[in-house]
Coordinates of C-alpha atoms and ligand atoms in Angstrom, one line a residue:
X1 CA -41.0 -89.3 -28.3
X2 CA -39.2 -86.3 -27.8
X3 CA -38.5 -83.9 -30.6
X4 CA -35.2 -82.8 -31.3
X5 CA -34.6 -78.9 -32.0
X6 CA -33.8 -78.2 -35.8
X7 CA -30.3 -77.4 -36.4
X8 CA -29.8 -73.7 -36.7
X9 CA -27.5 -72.5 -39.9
X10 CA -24.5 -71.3 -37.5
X11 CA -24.3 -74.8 -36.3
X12 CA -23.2 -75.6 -39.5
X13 CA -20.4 -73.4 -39.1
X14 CA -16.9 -75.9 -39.0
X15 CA -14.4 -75.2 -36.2
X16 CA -11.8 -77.1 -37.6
X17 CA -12.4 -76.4 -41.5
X18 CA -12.1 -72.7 -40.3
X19 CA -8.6 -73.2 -38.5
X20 CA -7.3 -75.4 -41.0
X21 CA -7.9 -72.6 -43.5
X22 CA -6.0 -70.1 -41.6
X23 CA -3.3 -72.5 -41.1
X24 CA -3.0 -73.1 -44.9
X25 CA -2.9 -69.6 -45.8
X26 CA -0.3 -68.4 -42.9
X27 CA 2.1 -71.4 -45.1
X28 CA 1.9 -69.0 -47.7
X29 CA 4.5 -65.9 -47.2
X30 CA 5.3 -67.6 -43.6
X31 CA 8.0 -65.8 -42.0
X32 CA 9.4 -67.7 -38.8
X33 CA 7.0 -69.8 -36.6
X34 CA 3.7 -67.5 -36.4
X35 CA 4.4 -64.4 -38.5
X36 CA 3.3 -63.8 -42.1
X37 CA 4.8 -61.5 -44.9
X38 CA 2.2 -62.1 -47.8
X39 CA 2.2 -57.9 -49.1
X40 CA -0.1 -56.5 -51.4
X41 CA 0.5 -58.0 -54.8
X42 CA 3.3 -59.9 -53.9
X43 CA 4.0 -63.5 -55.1
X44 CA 2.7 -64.4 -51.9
X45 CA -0.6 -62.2 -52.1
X46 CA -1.4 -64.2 -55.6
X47 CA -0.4 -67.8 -54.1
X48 CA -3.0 -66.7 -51.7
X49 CA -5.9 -65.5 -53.9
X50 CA -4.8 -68.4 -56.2
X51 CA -5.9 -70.8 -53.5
X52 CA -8.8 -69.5 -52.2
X53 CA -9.8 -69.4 -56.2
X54 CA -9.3 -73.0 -55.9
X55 CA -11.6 -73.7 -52.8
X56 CA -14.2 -71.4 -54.4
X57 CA -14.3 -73.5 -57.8
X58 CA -14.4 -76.6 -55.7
X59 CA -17.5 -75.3 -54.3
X60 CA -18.7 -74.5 -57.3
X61 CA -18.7 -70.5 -56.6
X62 CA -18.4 -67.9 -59.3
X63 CA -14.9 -66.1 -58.7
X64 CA -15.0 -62.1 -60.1
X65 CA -12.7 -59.4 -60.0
X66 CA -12.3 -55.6 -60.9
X67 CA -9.5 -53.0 -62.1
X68 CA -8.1 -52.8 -59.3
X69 CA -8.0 -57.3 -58.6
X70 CA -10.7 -57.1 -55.5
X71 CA -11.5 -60.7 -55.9
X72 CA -15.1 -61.4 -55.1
X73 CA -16.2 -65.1 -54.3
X74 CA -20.0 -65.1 -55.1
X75 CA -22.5 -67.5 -53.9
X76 CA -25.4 -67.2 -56.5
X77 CA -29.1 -66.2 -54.7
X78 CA -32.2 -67.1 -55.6
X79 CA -32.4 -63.7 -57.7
X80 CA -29.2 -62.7 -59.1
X81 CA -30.3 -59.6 -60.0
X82 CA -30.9 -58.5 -56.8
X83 CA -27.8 -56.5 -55.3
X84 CA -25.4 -58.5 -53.1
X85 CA -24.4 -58.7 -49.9
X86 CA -21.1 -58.5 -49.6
X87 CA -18.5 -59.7 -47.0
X88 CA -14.8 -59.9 -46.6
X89 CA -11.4 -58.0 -45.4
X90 CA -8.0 -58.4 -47.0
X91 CA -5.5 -60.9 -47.6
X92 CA -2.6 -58.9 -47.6
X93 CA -0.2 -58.6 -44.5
X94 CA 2.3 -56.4 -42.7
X95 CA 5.9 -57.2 -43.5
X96 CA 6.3 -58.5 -40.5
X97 CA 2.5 -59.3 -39.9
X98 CA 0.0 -62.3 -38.0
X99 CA -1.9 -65.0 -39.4
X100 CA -5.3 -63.2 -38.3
X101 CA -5.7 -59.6 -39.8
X102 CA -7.6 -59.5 -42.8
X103 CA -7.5 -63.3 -44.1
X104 CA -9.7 -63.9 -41.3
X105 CA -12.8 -61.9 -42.4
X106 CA -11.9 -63.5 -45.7
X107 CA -12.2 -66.9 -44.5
X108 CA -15.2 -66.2 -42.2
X109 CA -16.8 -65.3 -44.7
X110 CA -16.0 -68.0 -47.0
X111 CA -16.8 -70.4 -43.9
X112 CA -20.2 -68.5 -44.2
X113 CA -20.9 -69.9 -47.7
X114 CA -19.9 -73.3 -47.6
X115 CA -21.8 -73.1 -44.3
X116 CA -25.0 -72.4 -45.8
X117 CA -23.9 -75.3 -48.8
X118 CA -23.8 -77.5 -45.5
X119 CA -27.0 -76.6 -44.2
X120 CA -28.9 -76.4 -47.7
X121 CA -29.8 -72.6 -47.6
X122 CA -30.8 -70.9 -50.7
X123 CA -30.9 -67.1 -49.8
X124 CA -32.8 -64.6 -51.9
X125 CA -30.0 -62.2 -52.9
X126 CA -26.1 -63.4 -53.9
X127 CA -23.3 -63.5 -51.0
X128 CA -20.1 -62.3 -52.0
X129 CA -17.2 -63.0 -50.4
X130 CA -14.5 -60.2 -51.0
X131 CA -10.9 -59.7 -50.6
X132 CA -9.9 -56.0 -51.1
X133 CA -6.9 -54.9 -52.8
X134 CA -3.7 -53.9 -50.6
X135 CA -6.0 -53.0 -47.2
X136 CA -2.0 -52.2 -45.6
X137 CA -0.7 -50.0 -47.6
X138 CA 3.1 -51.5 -46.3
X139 CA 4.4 -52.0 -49.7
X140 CA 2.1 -49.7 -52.1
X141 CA 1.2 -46.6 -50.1
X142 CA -1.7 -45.5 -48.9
X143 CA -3.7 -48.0 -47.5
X144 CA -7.2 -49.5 -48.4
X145 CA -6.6 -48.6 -51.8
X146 CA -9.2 -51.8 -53.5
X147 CA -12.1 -50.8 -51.1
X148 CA -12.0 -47.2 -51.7
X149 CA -11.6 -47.6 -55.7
X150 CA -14.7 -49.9 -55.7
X151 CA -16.8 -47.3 -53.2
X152 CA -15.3 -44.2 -55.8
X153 CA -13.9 -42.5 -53.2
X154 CA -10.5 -42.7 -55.0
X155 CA -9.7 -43.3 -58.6
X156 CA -7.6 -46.1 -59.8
X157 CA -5.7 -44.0 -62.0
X158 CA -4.5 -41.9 -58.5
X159 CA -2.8 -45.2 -57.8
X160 CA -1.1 -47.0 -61.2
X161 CA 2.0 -44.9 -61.1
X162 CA 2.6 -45.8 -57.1
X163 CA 5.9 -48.0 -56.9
X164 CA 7.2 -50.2 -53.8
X165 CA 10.4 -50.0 -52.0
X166 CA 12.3 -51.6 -54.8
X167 CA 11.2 -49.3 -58.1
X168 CA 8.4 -51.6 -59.0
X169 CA 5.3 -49.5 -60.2
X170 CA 1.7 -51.1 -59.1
X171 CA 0.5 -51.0 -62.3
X172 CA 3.2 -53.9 -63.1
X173 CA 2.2 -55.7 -60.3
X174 CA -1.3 -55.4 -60.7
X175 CA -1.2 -56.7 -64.2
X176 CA 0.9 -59.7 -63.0
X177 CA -1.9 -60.1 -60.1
X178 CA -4.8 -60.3 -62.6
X179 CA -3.2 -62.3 -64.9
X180 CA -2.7 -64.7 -62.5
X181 CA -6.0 -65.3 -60.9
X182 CA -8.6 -68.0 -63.0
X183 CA -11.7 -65.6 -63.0
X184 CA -15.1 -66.6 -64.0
X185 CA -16.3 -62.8 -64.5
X186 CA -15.3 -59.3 -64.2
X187 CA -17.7 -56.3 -62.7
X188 CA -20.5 -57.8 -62.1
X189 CA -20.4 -57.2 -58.2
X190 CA -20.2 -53.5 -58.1
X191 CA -22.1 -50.7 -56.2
X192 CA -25.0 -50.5 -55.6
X193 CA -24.4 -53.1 -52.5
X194 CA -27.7 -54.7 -50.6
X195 CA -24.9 -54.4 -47.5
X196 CA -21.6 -55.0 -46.2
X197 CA -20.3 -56.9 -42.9
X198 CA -16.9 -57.5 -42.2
X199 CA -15.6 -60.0 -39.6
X200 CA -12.2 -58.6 -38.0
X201 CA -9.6 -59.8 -34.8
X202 CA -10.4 -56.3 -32.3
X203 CA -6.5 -55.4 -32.6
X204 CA -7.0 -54.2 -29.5
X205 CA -7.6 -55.9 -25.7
X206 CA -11.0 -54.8 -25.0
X207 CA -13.1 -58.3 -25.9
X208 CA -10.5 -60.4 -24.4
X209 CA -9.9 -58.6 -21.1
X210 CA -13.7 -58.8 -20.2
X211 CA -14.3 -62.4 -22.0
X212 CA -16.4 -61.1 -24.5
X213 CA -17.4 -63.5 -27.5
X214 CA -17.9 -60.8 -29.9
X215 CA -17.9 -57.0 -30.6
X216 CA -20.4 -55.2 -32.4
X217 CA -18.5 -52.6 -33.9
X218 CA -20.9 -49.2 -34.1
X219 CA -18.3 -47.3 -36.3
X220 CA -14.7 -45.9 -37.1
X221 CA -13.1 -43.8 -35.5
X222 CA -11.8 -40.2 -37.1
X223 CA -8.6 -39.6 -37.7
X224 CA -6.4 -36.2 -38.0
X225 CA -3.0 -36.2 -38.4
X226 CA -0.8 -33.1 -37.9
X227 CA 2.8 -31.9 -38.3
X228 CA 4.0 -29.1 -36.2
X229 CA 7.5 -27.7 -36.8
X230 CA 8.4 -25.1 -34.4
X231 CA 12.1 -22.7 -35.7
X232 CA 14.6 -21.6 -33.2
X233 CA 18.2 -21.0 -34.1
X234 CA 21.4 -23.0 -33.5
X235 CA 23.8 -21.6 -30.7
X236 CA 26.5 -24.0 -28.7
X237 CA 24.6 -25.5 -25.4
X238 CA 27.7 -24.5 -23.1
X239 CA 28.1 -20.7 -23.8
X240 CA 24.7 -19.6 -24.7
X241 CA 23.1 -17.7 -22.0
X242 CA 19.2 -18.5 -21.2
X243 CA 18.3 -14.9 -22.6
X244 CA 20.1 -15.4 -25.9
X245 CA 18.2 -19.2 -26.4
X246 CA 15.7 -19.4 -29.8
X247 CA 15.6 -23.1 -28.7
X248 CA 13.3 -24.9 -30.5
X249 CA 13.3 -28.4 -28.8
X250 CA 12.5 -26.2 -25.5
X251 CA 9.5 -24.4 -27.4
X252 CA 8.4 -27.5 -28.5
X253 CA 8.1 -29.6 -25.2
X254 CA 5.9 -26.8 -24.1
X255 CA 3.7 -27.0 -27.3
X256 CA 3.5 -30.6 -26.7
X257 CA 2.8 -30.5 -22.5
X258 CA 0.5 -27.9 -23.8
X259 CA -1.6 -30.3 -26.1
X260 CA -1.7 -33.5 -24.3
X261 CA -3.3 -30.8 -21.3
X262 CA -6.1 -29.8 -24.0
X263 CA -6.8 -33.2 -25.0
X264 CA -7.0 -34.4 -21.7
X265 CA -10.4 -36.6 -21.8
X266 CA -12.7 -38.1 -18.7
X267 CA -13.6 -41.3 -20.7
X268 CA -10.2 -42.2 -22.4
X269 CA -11.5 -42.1 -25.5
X270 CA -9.4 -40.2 -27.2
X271 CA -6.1 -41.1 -29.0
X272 CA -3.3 -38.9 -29.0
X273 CA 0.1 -40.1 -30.2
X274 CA 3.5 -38.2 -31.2
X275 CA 5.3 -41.0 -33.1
X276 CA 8.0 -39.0 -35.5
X277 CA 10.4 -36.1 -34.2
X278 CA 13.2 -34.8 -36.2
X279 CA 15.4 -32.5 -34.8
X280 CA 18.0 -30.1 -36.8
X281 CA 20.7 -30.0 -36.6
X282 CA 20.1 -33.3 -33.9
X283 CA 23.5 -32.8 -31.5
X284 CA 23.9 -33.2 -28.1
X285 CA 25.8 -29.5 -27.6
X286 CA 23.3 -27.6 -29.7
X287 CA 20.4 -25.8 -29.5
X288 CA 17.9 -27.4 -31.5
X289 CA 17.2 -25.0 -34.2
X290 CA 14.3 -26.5 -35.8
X291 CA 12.0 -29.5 -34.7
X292 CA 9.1 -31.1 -36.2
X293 CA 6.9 -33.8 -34.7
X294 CA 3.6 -35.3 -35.7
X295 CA 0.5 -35.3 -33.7
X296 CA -2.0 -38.3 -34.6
X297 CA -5.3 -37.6 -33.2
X298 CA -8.4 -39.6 -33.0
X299 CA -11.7 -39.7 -31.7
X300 CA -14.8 -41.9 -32.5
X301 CA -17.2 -38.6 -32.1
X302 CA -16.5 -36.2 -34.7
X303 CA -17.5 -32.9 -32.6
X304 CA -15.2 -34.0 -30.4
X305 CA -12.1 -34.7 -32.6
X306 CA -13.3 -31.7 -34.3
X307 CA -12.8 -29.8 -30.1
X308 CA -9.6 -31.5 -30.2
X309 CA -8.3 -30.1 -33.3
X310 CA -9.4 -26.6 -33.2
X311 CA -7.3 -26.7 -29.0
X312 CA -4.2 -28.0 -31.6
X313 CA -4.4 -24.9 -34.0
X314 CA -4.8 -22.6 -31.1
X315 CA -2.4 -23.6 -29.7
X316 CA -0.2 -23.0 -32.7
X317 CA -1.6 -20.2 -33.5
X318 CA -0.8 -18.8 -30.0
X319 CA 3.3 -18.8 -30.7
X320 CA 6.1 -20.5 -29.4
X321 CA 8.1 -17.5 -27.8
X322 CA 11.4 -16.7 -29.2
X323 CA 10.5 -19.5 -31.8
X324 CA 8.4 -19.6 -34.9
X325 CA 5.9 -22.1 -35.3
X326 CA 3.3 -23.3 -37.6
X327 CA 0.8 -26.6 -38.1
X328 CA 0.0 -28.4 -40.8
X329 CA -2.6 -30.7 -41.1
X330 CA -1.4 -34.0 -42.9
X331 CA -5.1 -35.6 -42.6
X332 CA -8.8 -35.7 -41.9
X333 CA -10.7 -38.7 -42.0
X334 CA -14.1 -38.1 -40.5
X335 CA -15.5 -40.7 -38.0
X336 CA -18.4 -43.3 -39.4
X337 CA -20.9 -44.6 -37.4
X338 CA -22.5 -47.5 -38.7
X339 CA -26.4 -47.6 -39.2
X340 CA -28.1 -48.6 -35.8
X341 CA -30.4 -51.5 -37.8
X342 CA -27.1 -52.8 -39.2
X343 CA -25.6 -52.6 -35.9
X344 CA -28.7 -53.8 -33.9
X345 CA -29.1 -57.0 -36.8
X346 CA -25.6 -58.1 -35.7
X347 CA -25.8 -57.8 -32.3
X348 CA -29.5 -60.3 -32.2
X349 CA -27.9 -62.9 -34.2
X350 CA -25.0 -63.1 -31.6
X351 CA -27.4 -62.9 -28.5
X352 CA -30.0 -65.5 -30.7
X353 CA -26.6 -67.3 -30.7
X354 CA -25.9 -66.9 -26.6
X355 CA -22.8 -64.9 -27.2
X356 CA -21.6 -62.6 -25.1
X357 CA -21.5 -59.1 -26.8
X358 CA -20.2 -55.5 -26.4
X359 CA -20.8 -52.4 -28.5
X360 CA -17.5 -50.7 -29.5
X361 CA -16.0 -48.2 -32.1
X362 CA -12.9 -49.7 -34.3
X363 CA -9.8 -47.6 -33.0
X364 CA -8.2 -48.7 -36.4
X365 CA -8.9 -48.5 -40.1
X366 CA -11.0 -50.8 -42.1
X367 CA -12.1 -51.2 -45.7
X368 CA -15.3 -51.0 -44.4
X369 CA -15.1 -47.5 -43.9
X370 CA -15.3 -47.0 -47.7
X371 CA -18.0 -49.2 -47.9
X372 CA -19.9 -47.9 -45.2
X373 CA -20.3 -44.8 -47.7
X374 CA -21.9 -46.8 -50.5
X375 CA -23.9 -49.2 -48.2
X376 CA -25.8 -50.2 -44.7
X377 CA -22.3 -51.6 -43.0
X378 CA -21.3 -52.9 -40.1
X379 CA -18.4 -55.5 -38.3
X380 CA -18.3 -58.0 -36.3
X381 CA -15.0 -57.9 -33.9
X382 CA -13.2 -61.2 -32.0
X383 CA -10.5 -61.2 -29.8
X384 CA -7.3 -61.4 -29.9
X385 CA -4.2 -62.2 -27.7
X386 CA -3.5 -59.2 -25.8
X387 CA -4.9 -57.3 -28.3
X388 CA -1.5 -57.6 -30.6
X389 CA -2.2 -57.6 -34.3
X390 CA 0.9 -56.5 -36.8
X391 CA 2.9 -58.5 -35.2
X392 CA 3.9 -62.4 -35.8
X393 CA 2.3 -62.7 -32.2
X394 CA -0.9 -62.2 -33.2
X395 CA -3.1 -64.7 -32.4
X396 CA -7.0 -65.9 -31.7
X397 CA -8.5 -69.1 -30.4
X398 CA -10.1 -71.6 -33.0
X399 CA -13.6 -71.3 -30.8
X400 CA -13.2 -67.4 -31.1
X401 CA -13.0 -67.4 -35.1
X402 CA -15.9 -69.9 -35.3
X403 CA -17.8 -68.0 -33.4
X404 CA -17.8 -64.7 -35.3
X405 CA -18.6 -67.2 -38.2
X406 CA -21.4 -67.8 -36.8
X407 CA -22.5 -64.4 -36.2
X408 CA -21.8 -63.8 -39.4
X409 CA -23.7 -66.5 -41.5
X410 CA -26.8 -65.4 -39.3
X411 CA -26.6 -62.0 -40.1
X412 CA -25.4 -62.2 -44.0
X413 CA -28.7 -64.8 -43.9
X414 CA -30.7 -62.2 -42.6
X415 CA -29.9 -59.2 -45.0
X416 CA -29.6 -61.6 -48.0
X417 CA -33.7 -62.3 -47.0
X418 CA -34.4 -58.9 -46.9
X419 CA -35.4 -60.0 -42.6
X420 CA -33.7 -57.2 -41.3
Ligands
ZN501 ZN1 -6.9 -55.7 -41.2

C-alpha cells in the first residue's frame, strides 16, 4: 500500500473561489469592460466592504472597525489575547483604476482564512484580515490615510476637515461609511501587531518579464519630491538680443540636463521623474519669465537618495545665471527595509511551495510602510500584465493570485504559531 502525502494547508487554497471573488467585487463601481472606479468612501467603497462583511459573517468571522472605518475581518486563535497577525491592502480604486490593486491583498487574505476553515487549522494567535481606509488618496487627499492613523503616524483629526472634488468633507463621508457597515466590534485589533504581510500585483514588469511566481518584497522605496522654480524676466522672443535674455525656461533646461547628469546611476535603480511644469507667462513669442517644475526622486537605499538629494540642492544652490532660482522640498519619505526574518519567512514558504521567487524593493507606496513601523512586516508581490496597474488594463492570471495565496496562508500560519 502506498501512502499518500498529507495535504499541505496552501492546497486548500481555491483558484476559482479566489477569481470569482475578484470578479464580484470589480461589478461593484465597474467602469467599462475591465476598469473599476470604487473611491475611498464612495457608495461604491461601502457596497464593497458591505459584501465582504457578508462573506465574513457567512464564515462565521468577527467583523471590527476603527475611527477612521479600517475594517478588520478576524479569524479567532486559539488565544485571543495574543496580538494578531494582520493581513490586507485596500479596497479603494483609482478613478479610472483595475480590478487587482488593493482588493486583491484583501481577498488573498480572506482566501487565507477560509483556507485554513477548509483545511481545519486552528492557529495560536488571531488572523485579521484588513482593509485600510482610502490607500489612494484620488478622492480624499493624501494617500494611505487608514494605515497611517492606526500605526499613529498621523492623527485622524489631521484628516476630518479634508473634502473631495465636489465640497464633501470626509468626516461626512466617513460617518455615512461607518454607519453603513454591520460591525461585531470596534478597537479591539489595534497596535501592538504580532506582524503584518500584505499580498500586492508588482505594478511594475519585473516578475512577469522573467516568469517569476512571486516577489519577496525586502522594503519601500524612499521618496523626495522637489519643486524648483527658477525667475527670469519677460522680453518679446523676436527683438531680444541673446545678451539682454533673463530666460528662465533656458535656465531651467540646464538645471534639469544638469540633474538627470548627477543622478545618473550604474544599476538603474534610481527614479527620477519631472512630471509638472508651469511656465509664466506660457507664450510662444516670450521669454519665459518664471518656470517651476517638480523633481520626484526615489531610491530604495536611503544614503543614496540622500547623495541624490544633497547633488539637487547643489545644484540649486549653484545659480541659474541671469536667473534666480530656488528649491523647495515638497517631501521626504525615508526608505523601509523590511526585517530579513520576515523577509526570509516568506520567501521558504514560497520555495517549500516550489515557486519561483525574486527579492525586490516596492518602487510604489503601500500601507504597509506604516505598518512596517509598528510591526515585523513584509509583502508578497505577483505579477501583473505588463506591469500596468491604475489603469482598467490591469490585469493578473487566476494561477498567479492563487499562488500568492498560497504563500500567504503558509507564512500568516507560520507567524500566527510563533514558527518563525
Ligand atoms: Zn495598491
Amino acid at each position: 500500500m502506498t501512502l499518500k502525502p498529507s495535504p499541505r494547508i496552501a492546497d486548500f487554497v481555491d483558484e476559482q473561489r479566489l477569481w470569482r471573488r475578484h470578479m464580484d467585487m470589480a461589478a461593484i463601481g465597474a467602469i467599462g469592460t475591465d476598469g473599476v472606479n470604487r473611491q475611498a468612501l464612495s457608495r461604491e467603497d461601502i457596497a464593497a466592504r458591505c459584501m465582504l462583511i457578508e462573506w465574513a459573517h457567512r464564515r462565521g468571522y468577527r467583523v471590527e472597525t476603527d475611527s477612521i472605518a479600517n475594517l478588520f475581518v478576524v479569524r479567532p486563535g486559539r488565544n485571543n489575547t495574543l496580538s494578531a497577525v494582520a493581513t490586507g491592502s485596500h479596497i479603494d480604486s483609482q478613478p479610472s483604476g483595475g480590478r487587482f490593486d488593493g482588493i486583491y491583498g484583501v481577498l488573498a487574505g480572506f482566501e487565507a482564512l477560509e483556507c485554513l476553515d477548509d483545511a481545519g487549522v486552528e492557529t495560536d494567535r488571531p488572523i485579521a484580515v484588513v482593509a485600510w481606509t482610502n490607500e489612494e488618496g484620488s478622492r480624499f487627499a493624501p494617500s494611505t490615510m487608514g494605515s497611517s492613523v492606526f500605526a499613529g503616524a498621523r492623527q485622524l483629526d489631521d484628516f476630518l476637515n479634508v473634502t473631495d472634488s465636489g465640497g464633501a468633507p470626509l468626516h461626512a463621508a466617513l460617518a455615512t461609511t461607518l454607519d453603513s457597515m454591520a460591525v461585531d466590534a470596534t478597537y479591539t485589533v489595534a497596535p501592538p501587531l504580532k506582524a503584518y504581510i500584505e499580498a500586492h500585483i508588482e505594478q511594475g514588469p519585473v516578475l512577469e518579464a522573467r516568469g517569476i511566481d512571486i516577489g519577496v518584497v525586502t522594503g519601500i522605496q524612499g521618496v523626495r519630491w522637489f519643486e524648483i522654480e527658477i525667475t527670469g524676466r519677460s522680453a518679446h522672443a523676436g527683438t531680444t538680443p541673446k545678451a539682454n535674455r533673463s530666460d528662465a525656461m533656458a535656465a531651467a533646461i540646464d538645471a534639469i540636463n544638469r540633474v538627470r547628469l548627477a543622478i545618473e546611476d550604474g544599476d538603474e535603480r534610481t527614479r527620477f521623474t519631472i512630471g509638472r511644469m508651469e511656465v509664466v507667462p506660457n507664450s510662444p513669442n516670450t521669454i519665459a519669465e518664471i518656470v517651476r517644475f517638480t523633481i520626484d526622486l526615489r531610491h530604495p537605499d536611503a544614503v543614496e537618495l540622500e547623495t541624490y538629494a544633497n547633488a539637487i540642492r547643489s545644484i540649486c544652490d549653484a545659480g541659474a545665471g541671469p536667473c534666480g532660482i530656488s528649491c523647495r522640498e515638497l517631501l521626504s519619505q525615508p526608505p523601509c527595509s523590511f526585517p530579513e526574518l520576515m523577509v526570509d519567512t516568506v520567501e521558504s514558504a514560497a520555495t517549500s511551495l516550489s515557486l519561483s521567487t525574486i527579492r525586490l524593493p516596492s518602487g510604489a507606496m503601500h500601507d504597509a510602510l506604516f505598518l512596517a513601523s509598528i510591526c515585523p512586516t513584509s509583502m508578497i508581490f505577483v505579477p501583473c500584465r505588463n506591469g500596468v496597474s491604475h489603469n482598467p488594463a490591469e490585469f493578473a492570471e487566476p494561477s498567479h493570485l492563487a499562488n500568492g495565496a498560497r504563500v500567504l496562508v503558509e507564512t500568516l500560519v507560520k507567524l500566527a504559531n510563533n514558527e518563525q
